[in-house]
Coordinates of N, CA and C in Angstrom, one line a residue:
D988 N -2.1 -14.8 2.7 CA -2.4 -14.7 1.3 C -3.7 -13.9 1.2
Q989 N -3.6 -12.8 0.4 CA -4.8 -12.0 0.2 C -5.6 -12.4 -1.0
I990 N -6.9 -12.2 -0.8 CA -7.8 -12.6 -1.9 C -8.2 -11.3 -2.6
L991 N -8.0 -11.2 -3.9 CA -8.4 -10.1 -4.7 C -9.7 -10.4 -5.4
T992 N -10.7 -9.6 -5.3 CA -11.9 -9.8 -6.0 C -12.0 -8.7 -7.0
V993 N -12.3 -9.1 -8.3 CA -12.4 -8.2 -9.4 C -13.8 -8.4 -10.1
Y994 N -14.6 -7.4 -10.2 CA -15.9 -7.6 -10.8 C -16.3 -6.3 -11.5
P995 N -17.2 -6.3 -12.5 CA -17.6 -7.5 -13.2 C -16.5 -8.0 -14.1
N996 N -16.4 -9.2 -14.4 CA -15.4 -9.8 -15.3 C -16.0 -11.0 -16.0
P997 N -16.4 -10.8 -17.2 CA -16.0 -9.8 -18.2 C -16.7 -8.5 -17.9
T998 N -16.1 -7.4 -18.5 CA -16.6 -6.0 -18.2 C -16.7 -5.3 -19.5
N999 N -17.4 -4.2 -19.5 CA -17.5 -3.3 -20.6 C -16.6 -2.1 -20.4
G1000 N -15.9 -2.0 -19.3 CA -14.9 -0.9 -19.1 C -14.7 -0.5 -17.7
K1001 N -15.7 -0.6 -16.8 CA -15.6 -0.2 -15.4 C -15.4 -1.5 -14.6
I1002 N -14.3 -1.5 -13.8 CA -14.1 -2.7 -12.9 C -13.9 -2.2 -11.5
N1003 N -14.4 -3.0 -10.6 CA -14.2 -2.8 -9.2 C -13.3 -3.8 -8.6
L1004 N -12.5 -3.5 -7.6 CA -11.6 -4.5 -7.0 C -11.6 -4.2 -5.5
S1005 N -11.4 -5.3 -4.8 CA -11.2 -5.2 -3.3 C -10.3 -6.3 -2.9
L1006 N -9.5 -6.0 -1.8 CA -8.7 -7.0 -1.1 C -9.5 -7.5 0.1
S1007 N -9.7 -8.8 0.3 CA -10.6 -9.2 1.3 C -10.1 -9.1 2.7
D1008 N -8.8 -9.2 2.9 CA -8.3 -9.3 4.3 C -7.8 -8.0 4.9
Q1009 N -7.5 -7.0 4.1 CA -7.0 -5.8 4.6 C -7.5 -4.6 3.8
H1010 N -8.2 -3.7 4.6 CA -8.6 -2.5 3.9 C -7.7 -1.4 4.4
G1011 N -7.6 -0.4 3.5 CA -6.7 0.7 3.8 C -5.3 0.4 3.5
M1012 N -5.1 -0.6 2.6 CA -3.8 -1.0 2.2 C -3.3 -0.2 1.0
Q1013 N -2.0 0.3 1.1 CA -1.5 1.0 -0.1 C -1.1 0.0 -1.1
A1014 N -1.3 0.4 -2.4 CA -1.0 -0.6 -3.5 C -0.7 0.2 -4.7
V1015 N 0.0 -0.4 -5.6 CA 0.3 0.1 -7.0 C -0.6 -0.7 -7.9
I1016 N -1.5 -0.1 -8.6 CA -2.5 -0.8 -9.4 C -2.1 -0.5 -10.9
S1017 N -1.9 -1.6 -11.6 CA -1.5 -1.5 -13.1 C -2.4 -2.3 -13.9
V1018 N -2.7 -1.8 -15.1 CA -3.4 -2.6 -16.1 C -2.5 -2.7 -17.3
I1019 N -2.2 -4.0 -17.7 CA -1.3 -4.3 -18.8 C -2.1 -4.9 -19.9
S1020 N -1.9 -4.4 -21.1 CA -2.6 -4.9 -22.3 C -2.1 -6.3 -22.7
S1021 N -2.8 -6.9 -23.6 CA -2.3 -8.3 -24.0 C -1.0 -8.2 -24.8
S1022 N -0.6 -7.0 -25.3 CA 0.6 -6.9 -25.9 C 1.8 -6.4 -25.0
G1023 N 1.4 -6.3 -23.7 CA 2.5 -6.0 -22.7 C 2.6 -4.5 -22.4
Q1024 N 1.8 -3.6 -22.9 CA 1.9 -2.2 -22.7 C 1.1 -1.8 -21.4
V1025 N 1.6 -1.0 -20.6 CA 0.9 -0.6 -19.4 C 0.0 0.5 -19.8
V1026 N -1.3 0.3 -19.7 CA -2.3 1.3 -20.1 C -3.0 2.1 -19.0
F1027 N -2.7 1.6 -17.7 CA -3.2 2.4 -16.6 C -2.3 2.0 -15.4
T1028 N -2.0 3.1 -14.6 CA -1.2 2.8 -13.4 C -1.7 3.9 -12.4
D1029 N -1.7 3.5 -11.1 CA -2.1 4.4 -10.0 C -1.6 3.9 -8.7
K1030 N -1.2 4.8 -7.9 CA -0.8 4.5 -6.5 C -2.1 4.8 -5.7
A1031 N -2.6 3.9 -4.9 CA -3.9 4.2 -4.2 C -3.9 3.4 -2.9
V1032 N -4.8 3.8 -2.1 CA -5.2 3.1 -0.9 C -6.5 2.4 -1.1
I1033 N -6.4 1.1 -1.1 CA -7.6 0.3 -1.3 C -8.4 0.2 0.0
D1034 N -9.6 0.8 0.0 CA -10.4 0.8 1.1 C -11.8 0.3 0.7
K1035 N -12.2 -0.9 1.1 CA -13.4 -1.5 0.6 C -13.3 -1.8 -0.8
T1036 N -13.7 -0.9 -1.7 CA -13.6 -1.1 -3.2 C -12.8 0.0 -3.8
Y1037 N -12.3 -0.3 -5.0 CA -11.6 0.7 -5.8 C -12.1 0.5 -7.2
Q1038 N -12.4 1.6 -7.9 CA -13.0 1.5 -9.2 C -12.0 2.0 -10.2
I1039 N -11.9 1.3 -11.4 CA -11.1 1.7 -12.5 C -12.0 1.8 -13.7
D1040 N -11.9 3.0 -14.4 CA -12.7 3.2 -15.6 C -11.8 3.0 -16.8
L1041 N -12.0 1.9 -17.5 CA -11.2 1.6 -18.6 C -12.1 1.6 -19.9
R1042 N -13.1 2.3 -19.9 CA -14.0 2.4 -21.1 C -13.1 2.9 -22.2
G1043 N -13.3 2.4 -23.4 CA -12.4 2.7 -24.5 C -11.5 1.6 -24.9
M1044 N -11.3 0.7 -24.0 CA -10.4 -0.5 -24.3 C -11.1 -1.3 -25.3
V1045 N -10.4 -1.9 -26.2 CA -11.0 -2.7 -27.3 C -11.3 -4.1 -26.7
S1046 N -12.2 -4.8 -27.3 CA -12.6 -6.1 -26.9 C -11.4 -7.0 -26.9
G1047 N -11.3 -7.9 -25.9 CA -10.1 -8.7 -25.7 C -9.8 -8.9 -24.2
F1048 N -8.5 -9.0 -23.9 CA -8.2 -9.1 -22.5 C -7.0 -8.3 -22.1
C1049 N -6.8 -8.1 -20.8 CA -5.6 -7.5 -20.3 C -5.4 -8.1 -18.9
F1050 N -4.4 -7.6 -18.3 CA -4.0 -8.1 -16.9 C -4.0 -7.0 -15.9
L1051 N -4.7 -7.3 -14.8 CA -4.7 -6.3 -13.7 C -3.6 -6.8 -12.7
R1052 N -2.7 -5.9 -12.3 CA -1.7 -6.3 -11.4 C -1.8 -5.3 -10.1
I1053 N -1.8 -5.9 -9.0 CA -1.9 -5.2 -7.7 C -0.6 -5.5 -6.9
E1054 N 0.2 -4.5 -6.6 CA 1.4 -4.7 -5.9 C 1.3 -4.0 -4.5
T1055 N 1.3 -4.8 -3.5 CA 1.3 -4.3 -2.1 C 2.6 -4.5 -1.5
A1056 N 2.8 -4.2 -0.2 CA 4.1 -4.2 0.5 C 4.7 -5.6 0.4
G1057 N 4.0 -6.7 0.4 CA 4.6 -8.0 0.4 C 4.2 -8.9 -0.6
E1058 N 3.3 -8.5 -1.6 CA 2.8 -9.4 -2.5 C 2.4 -8.7 -3.8
T1059 N 2.4 -9.5 -4.9 CA 1.9 -9.1 -6.2 C 0.9 -10.0 -6.6
I1060 N -0.3 -9.5 -7.0 CA -1.4 -10.3 -7.4 C -1.8 -9.9 -8.8
T1061 N -2.0 -10.9 -9.7 CA -2.4 -10.6 -11.1 C -3.6 -11.4 -11.5
R1062 N -4.5 -10.7 -12.2 CA -5.8 -11.3 -12.6 C -6.0 -10.9 -14.1
K1063 N -6.6 -11.8 -14.8 CA -6.9 -11.6 -16.2 C -8.3 -10.9 -16.3
I1064 N -8.4 -9.9 -17.1 CA -9.7 -9.1 -17.2 C -10.1 -9.3 -18.7
V1065 N -11.4 -9.6 -18.9 CA -11.9 -9.8 -20.3 C -12.8 -8.6 -20.6
F1066 N -12.6 -7.9 -21.7 CA -13.4 -6.8 -22.2 C -14.3 -7.2 -23.3
N1067 N -15.6 -6.9 -23.1 CA -16.6 -7.2 -24.1 C -17.3 -5.9 -24.4
Q1068 N -16.8 -5.2 -25.4 CA -17.3 -3.9 -25.9 C -18.5 -4.2 -26.8
Q1069 N -19.6 -3.5 -26.6 CA -20.8 -3.7 -27.3 C -20.9 -2.8 -28.5

């Protein structure tokens, strides 16, 4: 079981993520709005940390989904726009 770390959370737009037990892992990264719309998607290799810039999102929450070869991990992200 992989541990996904997402920080800062709450955020004002930039989030960092890392998978604790495997670096260099290929993943599909998606951000889904509270209404279910995919607002960001990327295929990437997560090596140490991966940064997503979501500045411009309205205050509220969304879901971060990481899909790797054998697992899907979802985290709730809270946006606090100033």
